[in-house]
mmCIF file of C-alpha atoms in Angstrom:
data_model
loop_
_atom_site.group_PDB
_atom_site.id
_atom_site.type_symbol
_atom_site.label_atom_id
_atom_site.label_comp_id
_atom_site.label_asym_id
_atom_site.label_seq_id
_atom_site.Cartn_x
_atom_site.Cartn_y
_atom_site.Cartn_z
ATOM 1 C CA MET G 30 6.504 -3.864 -26.738
ATOM 2 C CA ILE G 31 4.313 -5.131 -23.880
ATOM 3 C CA LYS G 32 6.754 -3.726 -21.321
ATOM 4 C CA ILE G 33 6.617 -0.324 -23.002
ATOM 5 C CA ILE G 34 2.810 -0.377 -23.020
ATOM 6 C CA THR G 35 2.784 -1.387 -19.350
ATOM 7 C CA LYS G 36 5.108 1.466 -18.385
ATOM 8 C CA LEU G 37 3.643 4.217 -20.586
ATOM 9 C CA VAL G 38 -0.042 3.264 -20.611
ATOM 10 C CA LEU G 39 -1.115 0.700 -18.013
ATOM 11 C CA LYS G 40 0.790 2.201 -15.087
ATOM 12 C CA PRO G 41 -0.529 5.788 -15.387
ATOM 13 C CA VAL G 42 -4.050 4.600 -16.261
ATOM 14 C CA ALA G 43 -4.182 2.284 -13.239
ATOM 15 C CA LYS G 44 -2.983 5.081 -10.963
ATOM 16 C CA ALA G 45 -5.559 7.487 -12.404
ATOM 17 C CA VAL G 46 -8.418 5.005 -11.965
ATOM 18 C CA TYR G 47 -7.570 3.559 -8.544
ATOM 19 C CA ARG G 48 -5.732 6.573 -7.091
ATOM 20 C CA PRO G 49 -3.585 4.470 -4.746
ATOM 21 C CA VAL G 50 -2.193 6.053 -1.603
ATOM 22 C CA ILE G 51 1.548 5.421 -1.763
ATOM 23 C CA GLU G 52 3.857 6.122 1.183
ATOM 24 C CA GLY G 53 7.609 5.780 1.586
ATOM 25 C CA LEU G 54 8.727 5.587 -2.040
ATOM 26 C CA ASP G 55 12.021 7.147 -0.989
ATOM 27 C CA GLN G 56 12.710 4.094 1.198
ATOM 28 C CA VAL G 57 13.263 1.848 -1.831
ATOM 29 C CA PRO G 58 16.898 1.896 -3.029
ATOM 30 C CA ARG G 59 16.994 2.884 -6.699
ATOM 31 C CA LYS G 60 19.994 0.695 -7.508
ATOM 32 C CA GLY G 61 21.388 -2.674 -6.483
ATOM 33 C CA GLY G 62 19.821 -5.864 -5.260
ATOM 34 C CA VAL G 63 16.995 -5.408 -2.773
ATOM 35 C CA ILE G 64 14.180 -7.563 -1.409
ATOM 36 C CA LEU G 65 10.655 -6.223 -1.004
ATOM 37 C CA ALA G 66 8.946 -8.338 1.679
ATOM 38 C CA ILE G 67 5.193 -7.863 1.318
ATOM 39 C CA ASN G 68 2.041 -8.922 3.151
ATOM 40 C CA HIS G 69 -0.267 -10.936 0.915
ATOM 41 C CA LEU G 70 -4.001 -10.257 0.618
ATOM 42 C CA SER G 71 -4.937 -10.864 -3.008
ATOM 43 C CA PHE G 72 -3.832 -12.345 -6.327
ATOM 44 C CA ILE G 73 -3.696 -8.772 -7.591
ATOM 45 C CA ASP G 74 -0.902 -7.842 -5.146
ATOM 46 C CA SER G 75 1.687 -8.878 -7.745
ATOM 47 C CA VAL G 76 0.132 -6.363 -10.129
ATOM 48 C CA VAL G 77 -0.191 -3.504 -7.635
ATOM 49 C CA ILE G 78 3.442 -3.594 -6.491
ATOM 50 C CA PRO G 79 5.030 -3.301 -9.975
ATOM 51 C CA LEU G 80 2.591 -0.477 -10.811
ATOM 52 C CA THR G 81 3.405 1.529 -7.678
ATOM 53 C CA ALA G 82 7.079 0.769 -6.961
ATOM 54 C CA PRO G 83 9.733 3.289 -8.083
ATOM 55 C CA ARG G 84 11.725 0.633 -9.955
ATOM 56 C CA PRO G 85 11.029 -2.697 -11.722
ATOM 57 C CA ILE G 86 10.235 -5.504 -9.274
ATOM 58 C CA SER G 87 10.553 -9.164 -10.226
ATOM 59 C CA PHE G 88 8.291 -11.835 -8.761
ATOM 60 C CA LEU G 89 8.165 -15.587 -9.034
ATOM 61 C CA ALA G 90 5.018 -16.822 -10.773
ATOM 62 C CA LYS G 91 3.533 -20.264 -11.355
ATOM 63 C CA ALA G 92 4.905 -21.828 -14.531
ATOM 64 C CA GLU G 93 1.318 -22.431 -15.670
ATOM 65 C CA TYR G 94 0.921 -18.708 -16.302
ATOM 66 C CA PHE G 95 3.535 -19.005 -19.061
ATOM 67 C CA THR G 96 2.392 -22.194 -20.751
ATOM 68 C CA GLY G 97 -1.256 -21.525 -21.616
ATOM 69 C CA THR G 98 -2.534 -21.865 -25.156
ATOM 70 C CA GLY G 99 -4.777 -19.734 -27.335
ATOM 71 C CA PHE G 100 -5.420 -16.028 -26.920
ATOM 72 C CA LYS G 101 -5.827 -16.252 -23.129
ATOM 73 C CA GLY G 102 -2.539 -18.121 -22.813
ATOM 74 C CA ARG G 103 -0.670 -15.590 -24.950
ATOM 75 C CA LEU G 104 -2.180 -12.709 -22.987
ATOM 76 C CA SER G 105 -1.200 -14.259 -19.654
ATOM 77 C CA ARG G 106 2.332 -15.008 -20.852
ATOM 78 C CA SER G 107 2.804 -11.480 -22.241
ATOM 79 C CA PHE G 108 1.490 -9.843 -19.088
ATOM 80 C CA PHE G 109 3.664 -11.786 -16.647
ATOM 81 C CA ARG G 110 6.736 -11.223 -18.792
ATOM 82 C CA ALA G 111 5.917 -7.520 -18.888
ATOM 83 C CA ILE G 112 5.994 -7.282 -15.088
ATOM 84 C CA ASP G 113 9.299 -9.213 -14.949
ATOM 85 C CA ALA G 114 7.765 -12.341 -13.413
ATOM 86 C CA VAL G 115 9.952 -15.463 -13.392
ATOM 87 C CA PRO G 116 8.268 -18.842 -14.050
ATOM 88 C CA VAL G 117 8.823 -21.537 -11.419
ATOM 89 C CA GLN G 118 7.379 -24.938 -10.600
ATOM 90 C CA ARG G 119 5.645 -25.231 -7.242
ATOM 91 C CA GLY G 120 5.272 -28.163 -4.904
ATOM 92 C CA GLU G 121 8.058 -30.316 -3.509
ATOM 93 C CA ALA G 122 10.988 -29.153 -1.388
ATOM 94 C CA HIS G 123 13.563 -29.325 -4.175
ATOM 95 C CA LEU G 124 11.294 -27.137 -6.314
ATOM 96 C CA ALA G 125 11.059 -24.605 -3.491
ATOM 97 C CA GLN G 126 14.849 -24.394 -3.365
ATOM 98 C CA ALA G 127 14.938 -24.001 -7.130
ATOM 99 C CA ALA G 128 12.592 -21.040 -6.763
ATOM 100 C CA LEU G 129 14.867 -19.479 -4.138
ATOM 101 C CA ASN G 130 17.852 -20.022 -6.433
ATOM 102 C CA ALA G 131 16.001 -18.208 -9.228
ATOM 103 C CA ALA G 132 15.314 -15.317 -6.846
ATOM 104 C CA LEU G 133 18.948 -15.280 -5.743
ATOM 105 C CA GLU G 134 20.045 -14.919 -9.354
ATOM 106 C CA ILE G 135 17.781 -11.867 -9.676
ATOM 107 C CA LEU G 136 19.285 -10.254 -6.574
ATOM 108 C CA GLU G 137 22.866 -11.026 -7.554
ATOM 109 C CA GLY G 138 22.131 -9.333 -10.874
ATOM 110 C CA GLY G 139 21.449 -6.099 -8.992
ATOM 111 C CA ARG G 140 17.680 -6.236 -9.444
ATOM 112 C CA ALA G 141 14.757 -5.891 -7.031
ATOM 113 C CA PHE G 142 12.791 -8.945 -5.982
ATOM 114 C CA GLY G 143 9.350 -9.097 -4.349
ATOM 115 C CA ILE G 144 8.386 -11.925 -2.002
ATOM 116 C CA TYR G 145 5.455 -12.803 0.254
ATOM 117 C CA PRO G 146 6.954 -14.306 3.434
ATOM 118 C CA GLU G 147 3.523 -15.651 4.457
ATOM 119 C CA GLY G 148 3.690 -17.972 1.454
ATOM 120 C CA THR G 149 0.064 -17.627 0.414
ATOM 121 C CA ARG G 150 -2.548 -14.904 0.713
ATOM 122 C CA SER G 151 -4.398 -14.278 3.952
ATOM 123 C CA LEU G 152 -8.124 -15.005 3.666
ATOM 124 C CA ASP G 153 -9.042 -13.570 7.058
ATOM 125 C CA GLY G 154 -6.946 -10.381 7.010
ATOM 126 C CA ARG G 155 -4.499 -11.495 9.701
ATOM 127 C CA LEU G 156 -0.732 -11.434 9.196
ATOM 128 C CA TYR G 157 0.608 -14.970 9.303
ATOM 129 C CA ARG G 158 3.997 -16.161 10.467
ATOM 130 C CA GLY G 159 6.734 -15.679 7.909
ATOM 131 C CA LYS G 160 8.527 -18.578 6.275
ATOM 132 C CA THR G 161 12.301 -18.349 6.376
ATOM 133 C CA GLY G 162 13.005 -18.334 2.638
ATOM 134 C CA VAL G 163 13.078 -14.534 2.737
ATOM 135 C CA ALA G 164 15.819 -14.664 5.382
ATOM 136 C CA TRP G 165 17.826 -17.215 3.382
ATOM 137 C CA LEU G 166 17.747 -14.842 0.422
ATOM 138 C CA ALA G 167 18.703 -11.768 2.469
ATOM 139 C CA LEU G 168 21.586 -13.521 4.241
ATOM 140 C CA THR G 169 22.889 -15.271 1.129
ATOM 141 C CA ALA G 170 22.687 -12.288 -1.217
ATOM 142 C CA GLY G 171 23.677 -9.740 1.443
ATOM 143 C CA VAL G 172 21.008 -7.251 0.355
ATOM 144 C CA PRO G 173 18.660 -4.999 2.334
ATOM 145 C CA VAL G 174 15.007 -5.895 2.902
ATOM 146 C CA VAL G 175 12.278 -3.284 2.478
ATOM 147 C CA PRO G 176 9.075 -4.202 4.373
ATOM 148 C CA VAL G 177 5.916 -3.391 2.398
ATOM 149 C CA ALA G 178 2.304 -3.262 3.599
ATOM 150 C CA LEU G 179 -0.674 -3.456 1.281
ATOM 151 C CA ALA G 180 -4.241 -2.595 2.282
ATOM 152 C CA GLY G 181 -7.413 -2.830 0.223
ATOM 153 C CA THR G 182 -6.235 -5.156 -2.540
ATOM 154 C CA GLU G 183 -8.451 -7.947 -1.222
ATOM 155 C CA LYS G 184 -11.454 -5.714 -1.977
ATOM 156 C CA ILE G 185 -10.391 -5.068 -5.574
ATOM 157 C CA LEU G 186 -10.354 -8.736 -6.468
ATOM 158 C CA PRO G 187 -12.042 -10.843 -3.741
ATOM 159 C CA VAL G 188 -11.465 -14.584 -3.736
ATOM 160 C CA GLY G 189 -13.678 -16.223 -6.344
ATOM 161 C CA LYS G 190 -14.219 -13.047 -8.382
ATOM 162 C CA ARG G 191 -12.768 -12.459 -11.843
ATOM 163 C CA ARG G 192 -13.609 -8.809 -12.442
ATOM 164 C CA PRO G 193 -11.700 -6.176 -10.469
ATOM 165 C CA ARG G 194 -13.650 -3.563 -8.522
ATOM 166 C CA LEU G 195 -12.897 0.079 -7.822
ATOM 167 C CA ARG G 196 -11.603 0.198 -4.263
ATOM 168 C CA LYS G 197 -9.080 2.298 -2.380
ATOM 169 C CA VAL G 198 -5.586 0.809 -2.147
ATOM 170 C CA THR G 199 -2.769 1.812 0.164
ATOM 171 C CA VAL G 200 0.876 0.821 -0.332
ATOM 172 C CA LYS G 201 3.418 1.580 2.394
ATOM 173 C CA PHE G 202 7.142 1.077 1.850
ATOM 174 C CA GLY G 203 9.044 0.891 5.121
ATOM 175 C CA GLU G 204 12.606 1.665 6.131
ATOM 176 C CA PRO G 205 15.127 -0.844 4.722
ATOM 177 C CA LEU G 206 16.310 -3.505 7.158
ATOM 178 C CA ASP G 207 20.050 -4.218 7.197
ATOM 179 C CA PHE G 208 21.182 -7.723 8.136
ATOM 180 C CA SER G 209 24.808 -7.334 7.077
ATOM 181 C CA ASP G 210 25.947 -8.356 10.585
ATOM 182 C CA LEU G 211 24.475 -11.807 9.898
ATOM 183 C CA HIS G 212 25.671 -12.123 6.287
ATOM 184 C CA GLY G 213 26.900 -15.614 5.573
ATOM 185 C CA GLN G 214 24.736 -17.241 8.272
ATOM 186 C CA ALA G 215 22.015 -18.435 5.902
ATOM 187 C CA GLY G 216 22.780 -22.003 7.016
ATOM 188 C CA SER G 217 21.771 -21.216 10.592
ATOM 189 C CA ALA G 218 18.125 -21.989 11.344
ATOM 190 C CA LYS G 219 18.294 -19.663 14.347
ATOM 191 C CA ALA G 220 19.577 -16.759 12.257
ATOM 192 C CA ARG G 221 16.945 -17.350 9.555
ATOM 193 C CA ARG G 222 14.170 -17.386 12.145
ATOM 194 C CA GLN G 223 15.506 -14.226 13.820
ATOM 195 C CA VAL G 224 15.683 -12.333 10.533
ATOM 196 C CA THR G 225 12.276 -13.529 9.349
ATOM 197 C CA ASP G 226 10.586 -12.537 12.618
ATOM 198 C CA GLU G 227 12.147 -9.064 12.437
ATOM 199 C CA ILE G 228 10.892 -8.635 8.875
ATOM 200 C CA MET G 229 7.367 -9.715 9.856
ATOM 201 C CA ARG G 230 7.342 -7.299 12.801
ATOM 202 C CA ALA G 231 8.256 -4.467 10.455
ATOM 203 C CA ILE G 232 5.466 -5.441 8.040
ATOM 204 C CA GLN G 233 2.962 -5.652 10.923
ATOM 205 C CA GLN G 234 3.919 -2.203 12.183
ATOM 206 C CA LEU G 235 3.193 -0.809 8.719
ATOM 207 C CA SER G 236 -0.020 -2.755 8.070
ATOM 208 C CA GLY G 237 -1.558 -2.779 11.543
ATOM 209 C CA GLN G 238 -2.781 -6.341 10.922
ATOM 210 C CA GLU G 239 -3.492 -8.730 13.757
ATOM 211 C CA PRO G 240 -0.640 -11.266 13.991
ATOM 212 C CA ALA G 241 -1.859 -14.846 13.511
ATOM 213 C CA GLU G 242 1.231 -16.421 15.178
ATOM 214 C CA VAL G 243 0.833 -19.511 12.952
ATOM 215 C CA TYR G 244 1.754 -20.404 9.378
ATOM 216 C CA ASN G 245 -0.774 -19.844 6.629
ATOM 217 C CA GLU G 246 -1.276 -23.125 4.815
ATOM 218 C CA VAL G 247 -2.622 -23.475 1.275
ATOM 219 C CA PRO G 248 -6.143 -24.988 1.469
ATOM 220 C CA LYS G 249 -6.176 -28.629 0.370
ATOM 221 C CA ALA G 250 -8.096 -29.357 -2.801
ATOM 222 C CA ALA G 251 -11.273 -31.383 -2.339
#
């Protein structure tokens, strides 16, 4: 029921209210496994992409979003299930691989998967160096990668704010990148780095962001 409401009500209402500028919808393959590699500016990015993409897009989401209690917990769980989010634990290396395995299962099932190669959202607007998990997925699954650039989402829901604001959003879907010549080389660190850097260049060309040339690390808790 929630998925039907999201498709028939939430999606058109959100588009009518925010009037997003969407470019390159025809670049997203309508069938088969595909990776959408996206720059990351705001928590709300994982809401904007499913509402603007031409097909369902699955994301990985923190397991905590699915385990809350009370009305808020049920609402969170229903929402993330409605946008095809997959719960994963975050933290140690073996958990990171488990998350990639969950994403691989999505791709091998012929579905679309969205990933933020930067790892965490950019707080200063720069585009950070991509982590190679996206390349591992592309080379293991043998699927194309569509670079995606978001702009304006950080103004809808700034860090520390809970209520979204009315701001202009732009979503650009780029030309699919084909790495079939490197298929099967997911075990090569050199190949993963090469593929990841090419993906990040494509995202930067779409977004126009200043490259940071370093990894974006999650701020340590006090």
